mmCIF file of C-alpha atoms in Angstrom:
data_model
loop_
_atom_site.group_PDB
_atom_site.id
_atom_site.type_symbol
_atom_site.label_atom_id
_atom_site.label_comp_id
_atom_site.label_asym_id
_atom_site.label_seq_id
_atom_site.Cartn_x
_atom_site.Cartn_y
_atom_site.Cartn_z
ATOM 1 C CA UNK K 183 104.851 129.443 143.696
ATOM 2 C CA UNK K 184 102.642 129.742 140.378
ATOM 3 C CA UNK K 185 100.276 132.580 140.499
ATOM 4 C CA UNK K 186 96.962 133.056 138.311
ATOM 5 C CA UNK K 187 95.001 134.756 135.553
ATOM 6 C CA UNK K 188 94.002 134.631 131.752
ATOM 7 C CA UNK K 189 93.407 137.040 128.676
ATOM 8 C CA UNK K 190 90.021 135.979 126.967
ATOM 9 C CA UNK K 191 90.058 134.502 123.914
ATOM 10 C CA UNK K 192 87.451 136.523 121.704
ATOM 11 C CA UNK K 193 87.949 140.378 121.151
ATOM 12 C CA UNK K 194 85.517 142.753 119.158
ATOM 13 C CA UNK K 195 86.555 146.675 119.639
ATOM 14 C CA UNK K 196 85.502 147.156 116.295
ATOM 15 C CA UNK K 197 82.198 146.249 116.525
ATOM 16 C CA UNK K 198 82.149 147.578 120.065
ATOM 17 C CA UNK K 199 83.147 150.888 118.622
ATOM 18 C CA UNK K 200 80.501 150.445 116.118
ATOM 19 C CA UNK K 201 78.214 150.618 118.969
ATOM 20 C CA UNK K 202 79.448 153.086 121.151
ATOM 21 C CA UNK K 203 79.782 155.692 117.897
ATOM 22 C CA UNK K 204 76.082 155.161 117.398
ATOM 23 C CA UNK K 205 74.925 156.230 121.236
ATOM 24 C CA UNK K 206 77.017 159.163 120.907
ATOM 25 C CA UNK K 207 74.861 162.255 120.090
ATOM 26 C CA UNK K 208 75.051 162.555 115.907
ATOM 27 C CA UNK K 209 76.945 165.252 114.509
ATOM 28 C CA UNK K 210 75.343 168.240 112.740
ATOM 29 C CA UNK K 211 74.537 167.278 108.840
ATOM 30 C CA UNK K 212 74.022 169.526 105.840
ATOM 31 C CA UNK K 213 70.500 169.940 104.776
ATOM 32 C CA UNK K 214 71.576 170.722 101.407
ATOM 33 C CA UNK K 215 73.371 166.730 101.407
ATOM 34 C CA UNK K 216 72.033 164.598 104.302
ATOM 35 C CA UNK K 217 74.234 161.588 103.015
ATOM 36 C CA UNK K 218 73.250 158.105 104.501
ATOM 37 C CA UNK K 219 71.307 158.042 107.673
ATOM 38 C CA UNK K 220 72.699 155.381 110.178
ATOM 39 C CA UNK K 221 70.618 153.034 112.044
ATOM 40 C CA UNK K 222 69.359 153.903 115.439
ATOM 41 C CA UNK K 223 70.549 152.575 118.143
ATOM 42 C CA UNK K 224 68.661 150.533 120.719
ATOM 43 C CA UNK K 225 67.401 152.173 123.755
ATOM 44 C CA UNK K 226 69.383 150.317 126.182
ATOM 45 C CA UNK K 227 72.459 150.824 124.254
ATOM 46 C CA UNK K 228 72.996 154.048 126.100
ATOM 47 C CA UNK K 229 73.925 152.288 129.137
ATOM 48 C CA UNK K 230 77.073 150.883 127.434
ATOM 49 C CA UNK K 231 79.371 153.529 128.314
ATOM 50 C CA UNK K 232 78.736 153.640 131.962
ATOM 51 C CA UNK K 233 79.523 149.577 131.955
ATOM 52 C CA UNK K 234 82.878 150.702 129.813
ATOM 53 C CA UNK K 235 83.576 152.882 132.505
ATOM 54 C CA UNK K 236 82.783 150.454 135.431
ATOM 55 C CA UNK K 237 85.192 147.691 133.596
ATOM 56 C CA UNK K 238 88.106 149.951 133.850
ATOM 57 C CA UNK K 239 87.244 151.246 137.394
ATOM 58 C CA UNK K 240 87.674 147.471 138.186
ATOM 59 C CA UNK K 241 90.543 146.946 136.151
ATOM 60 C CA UNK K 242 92.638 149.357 137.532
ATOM 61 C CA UNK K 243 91.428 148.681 141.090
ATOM 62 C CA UNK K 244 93.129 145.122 140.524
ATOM 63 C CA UNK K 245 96.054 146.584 139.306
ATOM 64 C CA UNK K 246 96.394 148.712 141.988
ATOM 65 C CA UNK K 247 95.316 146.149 145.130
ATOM 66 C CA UNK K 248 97.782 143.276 143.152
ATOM 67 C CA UNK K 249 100.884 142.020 144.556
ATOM 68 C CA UNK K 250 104.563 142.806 142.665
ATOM 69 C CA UNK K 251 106.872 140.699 143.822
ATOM 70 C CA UNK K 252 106.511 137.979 141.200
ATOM 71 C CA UNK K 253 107.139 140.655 138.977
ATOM 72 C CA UNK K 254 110.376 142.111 140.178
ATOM 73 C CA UNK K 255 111.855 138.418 140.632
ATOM 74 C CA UNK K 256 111.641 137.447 136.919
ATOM 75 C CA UNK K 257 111.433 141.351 135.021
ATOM 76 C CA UNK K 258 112.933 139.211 131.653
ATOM 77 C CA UNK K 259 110.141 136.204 131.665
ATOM 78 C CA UNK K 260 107.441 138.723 132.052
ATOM 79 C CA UNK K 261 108.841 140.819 128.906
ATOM 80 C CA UNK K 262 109.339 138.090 126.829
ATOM 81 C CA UNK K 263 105.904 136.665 127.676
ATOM 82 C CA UNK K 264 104.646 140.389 126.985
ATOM 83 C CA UNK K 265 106.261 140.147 123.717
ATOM 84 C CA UNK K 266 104.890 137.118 122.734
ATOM 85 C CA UNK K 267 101.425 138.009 122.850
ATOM 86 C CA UNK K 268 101.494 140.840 121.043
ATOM 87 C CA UNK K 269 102.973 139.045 118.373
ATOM 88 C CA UNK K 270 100.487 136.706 118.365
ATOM 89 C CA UNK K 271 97.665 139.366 119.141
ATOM 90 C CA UNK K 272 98.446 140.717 115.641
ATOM 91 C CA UNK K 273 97.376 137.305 114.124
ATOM 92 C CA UNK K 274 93.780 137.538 115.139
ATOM 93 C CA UNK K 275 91.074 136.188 112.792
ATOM 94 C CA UNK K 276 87.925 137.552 112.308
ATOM 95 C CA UNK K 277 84.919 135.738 113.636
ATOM 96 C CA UNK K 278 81.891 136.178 111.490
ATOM 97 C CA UNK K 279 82.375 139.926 111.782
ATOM 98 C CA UNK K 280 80.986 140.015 115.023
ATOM 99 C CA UNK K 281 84.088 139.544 116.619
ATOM 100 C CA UNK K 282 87.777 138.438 116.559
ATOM 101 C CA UNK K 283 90.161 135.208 117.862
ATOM 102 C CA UNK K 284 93.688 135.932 118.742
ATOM 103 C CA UNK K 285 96.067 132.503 119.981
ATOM 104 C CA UNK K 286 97.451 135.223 122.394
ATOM 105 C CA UNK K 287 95.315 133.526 124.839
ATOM 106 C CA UNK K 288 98.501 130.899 125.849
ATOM 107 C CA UNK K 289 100.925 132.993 126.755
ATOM 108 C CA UNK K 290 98.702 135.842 128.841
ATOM 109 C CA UNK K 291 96.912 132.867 130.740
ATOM 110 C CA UNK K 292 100.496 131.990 131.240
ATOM 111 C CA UNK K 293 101.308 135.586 132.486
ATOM 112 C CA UNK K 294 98.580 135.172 134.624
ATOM 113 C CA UNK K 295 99.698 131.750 136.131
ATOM 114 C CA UNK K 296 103.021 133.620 136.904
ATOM 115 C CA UNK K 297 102.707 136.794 138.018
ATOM 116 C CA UNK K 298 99.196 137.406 139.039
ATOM 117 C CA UNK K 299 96.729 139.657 137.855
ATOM 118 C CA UNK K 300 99.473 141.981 136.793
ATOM 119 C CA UNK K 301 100.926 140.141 134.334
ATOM 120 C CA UNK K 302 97.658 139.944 131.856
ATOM 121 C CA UNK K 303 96.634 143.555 132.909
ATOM 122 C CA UNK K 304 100.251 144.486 131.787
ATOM 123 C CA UNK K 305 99.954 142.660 128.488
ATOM 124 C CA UNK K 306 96.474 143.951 127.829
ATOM 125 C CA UNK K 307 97.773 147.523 128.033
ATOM 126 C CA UNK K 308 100.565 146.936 126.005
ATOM 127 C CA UNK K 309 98.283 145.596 123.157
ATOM 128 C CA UNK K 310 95.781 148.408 123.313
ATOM 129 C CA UNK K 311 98.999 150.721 122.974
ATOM 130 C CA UNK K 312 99.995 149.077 120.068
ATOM 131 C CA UNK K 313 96.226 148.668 118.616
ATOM 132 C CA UNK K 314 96.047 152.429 119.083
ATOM 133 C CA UNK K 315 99.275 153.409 116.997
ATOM 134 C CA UNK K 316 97.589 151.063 114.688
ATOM 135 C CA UNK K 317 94.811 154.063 114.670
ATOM 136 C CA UNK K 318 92.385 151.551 115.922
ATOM 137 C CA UNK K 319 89.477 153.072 117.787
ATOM 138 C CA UNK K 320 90.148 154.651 121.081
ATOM 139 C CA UNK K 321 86.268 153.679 123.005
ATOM 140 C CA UNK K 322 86.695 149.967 121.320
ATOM 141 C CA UNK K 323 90.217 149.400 123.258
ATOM 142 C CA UNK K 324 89.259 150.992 126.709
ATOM 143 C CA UNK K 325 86.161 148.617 125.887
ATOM 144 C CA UNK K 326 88.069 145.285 125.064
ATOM 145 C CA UNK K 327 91.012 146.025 128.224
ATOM 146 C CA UNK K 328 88.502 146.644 131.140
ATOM 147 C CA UNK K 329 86.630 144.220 130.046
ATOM 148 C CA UNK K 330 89.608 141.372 129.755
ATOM 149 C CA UNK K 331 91.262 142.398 132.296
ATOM 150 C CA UNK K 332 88.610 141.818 134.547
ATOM 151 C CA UNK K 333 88.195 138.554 132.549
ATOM 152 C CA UNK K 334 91.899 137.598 133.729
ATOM 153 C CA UNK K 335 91.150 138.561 137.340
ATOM 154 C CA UNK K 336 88.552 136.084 137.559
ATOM 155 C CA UNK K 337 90.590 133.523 136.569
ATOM 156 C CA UNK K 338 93.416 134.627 138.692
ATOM 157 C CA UNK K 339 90.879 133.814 141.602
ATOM 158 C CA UNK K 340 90.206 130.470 140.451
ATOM 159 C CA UNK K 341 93.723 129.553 139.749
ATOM 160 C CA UNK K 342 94.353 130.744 143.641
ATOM 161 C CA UNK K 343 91.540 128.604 144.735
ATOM 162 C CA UNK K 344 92.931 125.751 143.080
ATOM 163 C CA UNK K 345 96.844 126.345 143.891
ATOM 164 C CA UNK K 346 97.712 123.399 141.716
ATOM 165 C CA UNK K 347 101.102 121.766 142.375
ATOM 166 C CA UNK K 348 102.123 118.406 140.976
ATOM 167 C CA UNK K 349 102.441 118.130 137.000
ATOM 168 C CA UNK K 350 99.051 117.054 136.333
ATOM 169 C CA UNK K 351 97.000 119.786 138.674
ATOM 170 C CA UNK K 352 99.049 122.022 136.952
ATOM 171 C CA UNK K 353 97.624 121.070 133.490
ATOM 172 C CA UNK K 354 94.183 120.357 135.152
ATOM 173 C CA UNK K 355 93.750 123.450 137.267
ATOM 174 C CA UNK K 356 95.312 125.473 133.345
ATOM 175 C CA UNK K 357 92.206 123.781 131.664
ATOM 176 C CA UNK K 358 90.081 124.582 134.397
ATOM 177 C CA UNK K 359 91.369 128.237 134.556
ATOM 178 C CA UNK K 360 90.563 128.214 130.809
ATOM 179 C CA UNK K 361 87.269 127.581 130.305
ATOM 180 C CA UNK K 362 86.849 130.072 133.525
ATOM 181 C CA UNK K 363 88.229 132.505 131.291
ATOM 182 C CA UNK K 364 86.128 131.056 128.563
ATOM 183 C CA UNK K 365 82.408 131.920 130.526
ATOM 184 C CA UNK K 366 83.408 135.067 132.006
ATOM 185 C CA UNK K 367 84.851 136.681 128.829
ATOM 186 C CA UNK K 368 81.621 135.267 126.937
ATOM 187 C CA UNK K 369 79.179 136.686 129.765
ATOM 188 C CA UNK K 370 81.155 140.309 129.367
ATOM 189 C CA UNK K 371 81.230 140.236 125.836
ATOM 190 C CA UNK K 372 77.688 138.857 125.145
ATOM 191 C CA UNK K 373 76.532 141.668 127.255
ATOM 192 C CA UNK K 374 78.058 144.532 125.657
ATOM 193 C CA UNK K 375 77.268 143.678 122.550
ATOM 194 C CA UNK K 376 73.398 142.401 122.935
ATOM 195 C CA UNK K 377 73.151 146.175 124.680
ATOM 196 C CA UNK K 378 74.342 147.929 121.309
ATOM 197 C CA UNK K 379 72.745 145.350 119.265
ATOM 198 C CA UNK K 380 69.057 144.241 118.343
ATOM 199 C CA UNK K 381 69.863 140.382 118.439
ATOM 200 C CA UNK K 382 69.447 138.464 121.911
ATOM 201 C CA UNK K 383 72.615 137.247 123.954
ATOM 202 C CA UNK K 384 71.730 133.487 123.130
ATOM 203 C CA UNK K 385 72.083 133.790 119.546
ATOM 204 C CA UNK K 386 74.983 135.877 119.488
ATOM 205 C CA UNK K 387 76.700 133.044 121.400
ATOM 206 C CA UNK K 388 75.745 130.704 119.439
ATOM 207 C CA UNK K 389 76.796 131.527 116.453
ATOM 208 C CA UNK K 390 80.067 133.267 117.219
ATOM 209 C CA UNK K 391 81.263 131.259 120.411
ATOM 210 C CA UNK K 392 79.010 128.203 121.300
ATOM 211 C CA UNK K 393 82.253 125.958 119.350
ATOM 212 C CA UNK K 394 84.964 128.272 121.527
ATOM 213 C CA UNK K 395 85.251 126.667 124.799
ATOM 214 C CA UNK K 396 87.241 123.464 123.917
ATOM 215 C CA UNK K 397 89.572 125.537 122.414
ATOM 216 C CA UNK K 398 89.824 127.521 125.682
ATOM 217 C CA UNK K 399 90.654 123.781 127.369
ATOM 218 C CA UNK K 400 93.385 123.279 125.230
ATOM 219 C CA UNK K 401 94.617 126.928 125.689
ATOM 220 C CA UNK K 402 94.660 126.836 129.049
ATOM 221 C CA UNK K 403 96.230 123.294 129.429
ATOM 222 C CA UNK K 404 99.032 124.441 127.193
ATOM 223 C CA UNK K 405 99.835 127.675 129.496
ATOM 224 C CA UNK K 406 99.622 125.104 132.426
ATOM 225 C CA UNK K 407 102.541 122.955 130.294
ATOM 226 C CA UNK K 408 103.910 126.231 129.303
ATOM 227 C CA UNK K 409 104.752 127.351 133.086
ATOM 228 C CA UNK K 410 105.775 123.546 133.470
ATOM 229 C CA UNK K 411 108.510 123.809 131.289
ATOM 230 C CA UNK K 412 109.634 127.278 131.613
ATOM 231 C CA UNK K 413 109.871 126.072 135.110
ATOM 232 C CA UNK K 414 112.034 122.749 134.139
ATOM 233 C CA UNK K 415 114.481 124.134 130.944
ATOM 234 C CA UNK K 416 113.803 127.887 131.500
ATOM 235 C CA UNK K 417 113.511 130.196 128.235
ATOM 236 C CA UNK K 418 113.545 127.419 126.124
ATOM 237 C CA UNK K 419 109.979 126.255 127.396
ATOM 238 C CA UNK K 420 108.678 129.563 125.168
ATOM 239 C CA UNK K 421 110.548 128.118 121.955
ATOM 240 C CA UNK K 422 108.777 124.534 122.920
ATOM 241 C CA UNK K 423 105.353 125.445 122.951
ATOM 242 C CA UNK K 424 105.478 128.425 120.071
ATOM 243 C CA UNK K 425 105.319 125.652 117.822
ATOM 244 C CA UNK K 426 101.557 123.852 118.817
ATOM 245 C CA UNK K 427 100.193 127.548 119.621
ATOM 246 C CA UNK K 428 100.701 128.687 115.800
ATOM 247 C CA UNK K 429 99.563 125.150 114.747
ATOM 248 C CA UNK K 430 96.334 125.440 116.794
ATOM 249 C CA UNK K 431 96.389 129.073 114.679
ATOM 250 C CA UNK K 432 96.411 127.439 111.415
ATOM 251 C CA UNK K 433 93.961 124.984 112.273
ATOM 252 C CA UNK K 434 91.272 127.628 113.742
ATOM 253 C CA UNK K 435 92.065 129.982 110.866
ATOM 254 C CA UNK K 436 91.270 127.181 108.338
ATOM 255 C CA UNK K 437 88.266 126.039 110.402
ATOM 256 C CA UNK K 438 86.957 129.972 110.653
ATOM 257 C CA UNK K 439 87.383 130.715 106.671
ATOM 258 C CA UNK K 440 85.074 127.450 106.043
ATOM 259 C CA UNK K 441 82.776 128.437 108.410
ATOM 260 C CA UNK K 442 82.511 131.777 107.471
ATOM 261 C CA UNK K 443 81.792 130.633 103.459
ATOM 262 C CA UNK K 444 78.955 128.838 105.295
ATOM 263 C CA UNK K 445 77.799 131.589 107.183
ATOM 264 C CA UNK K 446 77.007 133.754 104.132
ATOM 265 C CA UNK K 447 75.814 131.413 102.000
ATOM 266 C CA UNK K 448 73.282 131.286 105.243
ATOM 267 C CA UNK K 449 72.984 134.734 105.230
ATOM 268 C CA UNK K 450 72.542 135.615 101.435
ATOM 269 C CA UNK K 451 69.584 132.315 101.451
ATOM 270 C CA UNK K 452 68.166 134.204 104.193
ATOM 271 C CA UNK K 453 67.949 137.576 102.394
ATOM 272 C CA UNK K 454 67.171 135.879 99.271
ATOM 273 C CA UNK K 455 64.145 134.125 101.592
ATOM 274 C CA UNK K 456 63.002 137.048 102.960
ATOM 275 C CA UNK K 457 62.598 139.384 99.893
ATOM 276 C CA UNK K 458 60.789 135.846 98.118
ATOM 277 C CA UNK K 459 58.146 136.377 101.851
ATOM 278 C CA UNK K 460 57.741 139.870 100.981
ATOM 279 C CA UNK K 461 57.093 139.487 97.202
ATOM 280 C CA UNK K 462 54.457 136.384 98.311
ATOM 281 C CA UNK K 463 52.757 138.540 100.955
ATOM 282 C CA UNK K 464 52.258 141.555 98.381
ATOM 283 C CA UNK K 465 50.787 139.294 96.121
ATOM 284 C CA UNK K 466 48.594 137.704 98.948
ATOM 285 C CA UNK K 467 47.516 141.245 99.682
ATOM 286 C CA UNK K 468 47.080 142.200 96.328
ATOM 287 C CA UNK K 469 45.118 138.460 95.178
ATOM 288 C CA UNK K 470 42.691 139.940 98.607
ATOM 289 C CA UNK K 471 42.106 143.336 97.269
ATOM 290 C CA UNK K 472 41.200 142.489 94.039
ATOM 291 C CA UNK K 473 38.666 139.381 95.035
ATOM 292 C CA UNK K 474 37.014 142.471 97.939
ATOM 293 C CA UNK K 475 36.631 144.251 94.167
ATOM 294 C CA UNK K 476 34.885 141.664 92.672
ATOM 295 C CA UNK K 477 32.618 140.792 95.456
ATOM 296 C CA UNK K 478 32.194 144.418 95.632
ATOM 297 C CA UNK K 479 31.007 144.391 92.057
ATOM 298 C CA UNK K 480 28.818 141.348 92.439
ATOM 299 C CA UNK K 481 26.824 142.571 94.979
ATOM 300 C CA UNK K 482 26.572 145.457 92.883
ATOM 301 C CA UNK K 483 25.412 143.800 90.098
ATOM 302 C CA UNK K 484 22.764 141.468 91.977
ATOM 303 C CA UNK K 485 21.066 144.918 93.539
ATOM 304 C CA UNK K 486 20.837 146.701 90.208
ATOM 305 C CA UNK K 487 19.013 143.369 88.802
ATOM 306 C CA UNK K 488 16.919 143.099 91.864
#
């Protein structure tokens, strides 16, 4: 029997950190040498680490309330799975520096068709360990592991709903299970960071993950054929499908890095638009002022005459 979940696709505990840093109270500063002064954060951003804490309540509720037995029946399959997304989880690109894309998606939705809502918990807490001896910021990881593991037990649900068994419901209900994982990771993410952040949800998704969810089709068909043939050759079903998982890599890395060029070009026209406004409106203002002047002075000149 195949069981369910998924690891979200899109990570940002950088920029989540970012965030939480700037609720916390700031830190005495020397009068004699204030140094920069950081941006305020929003208002509502101070509600961000009671919904950190609320992800991880729910996190490790699942993980306590989920079965094991899946796990005990195949301890080497869930290691090498493990193993195989953190590998890949070290091979995440950056996303318009809002955010970041790891191909470690496959084999943790594939953890989750296995074993449950354990295995993608387990792998999630394994890559924040290694994140952290990375020295990689403590509040961003609790952030980004409540929030996918709750992510993976909401596709774990679906994939129980659908208990897929031929070949093709297998792939169907993995692409289904995908783009589950797809809206709920979004909805999460999108959330936390339009809290910390003074740009609204919709335009945060669509510039960083609007294009993301048919890549979250393909990710979760290819755990479906994963599980498929891990099921049919055993071990060698991980050697099969390493191969199209680090080509779809490639390809989203090379897609990303043109992208990004024409992101900032957008950017920089933007900037270079917006300083043009303000030089055009302080001229307006100016062009005003000086024709108040000269009415000023006309009427000035007509009285003395009269």
């Amino acid at each position: 029997m195949v069981l369910p979940n998924s690891r979200p696709y899109a990570e940002s505990a950088a920029s989540l950190a970012r965030i939480l840093s700037a609720v916390a109270p700031p830190a005495p500063v020397d009068a004699a040498s204030p140094g920069p002064v950081e941006p305020a954060a929003p208002p509502q951003a101070r509600r961000l680490p009671l919904l950190v804490a609320a992800l991880l309540v729910g996190a490790l509720s699942v993980a306590v309330l989920s079965p094991t037995g899946h796990i005990t029946a195949h301890p080497v399959l869930l290691i090498a799975l493990v193993a195989f997304a953190v590998v890949l989880d070290v091979m995440r690109i950056d996303v318009f520096e809002r955010a970041n894309v790891s191909p470690a998606s496959v084999p943790i939705l594939a953890l989750a068709f296995v074993f449950g809502p354990l295995g993608p918990i387990a792998a999630e807490g394994v890559i924040a360990l290694t994140r952290l001896l990375r020295r990689q910021s403590l509040v961003g990881l609790l952030a980004d592991f409540g929030m996918l593991s709750i992510t993976g037990a909401a596709t774990a649900g679906v994939w129980i709903a659908l208990a897929p068994s031929s070949h093709a419901a297998v792939l169907g209900g993995g692409a289904v299970a995908g783009i589950t994982s797809y809206a709920v990771n979004a909805l999460l993410m999108l959330t936390l960071m339009s809290l910390g952040a003074r740009v609204s949800p919709l335009a945060l998704w669509r510039e960083g993950w609007a294009w993301l969810w048919p890549h979250y089709l393909a990710f979760g068909a290819l755990a479906g054929g994963l599980v498929l043939a891990e099921r049919a050759i055993g071990g060698y079903g991980l050697v099969l499908f390493a191969l199209p998982i680090v080509l779809l890599w490639l390809g989203e890395r090379q897609y990303i890095s043109r992208s990004r060029a024409s992101v900032a070009e957008l950017r920089a026209n933007r900037d270079e638009l917006e300083v043009a406004n303000r030089s055009l409106r302080a001229l307006v203002d100016e062009k005003q002022a000086l024709v108040a002047r000269m009415q000023r002075s006309y009427l000035s000149t007509i009285t003395s005459l009269a």
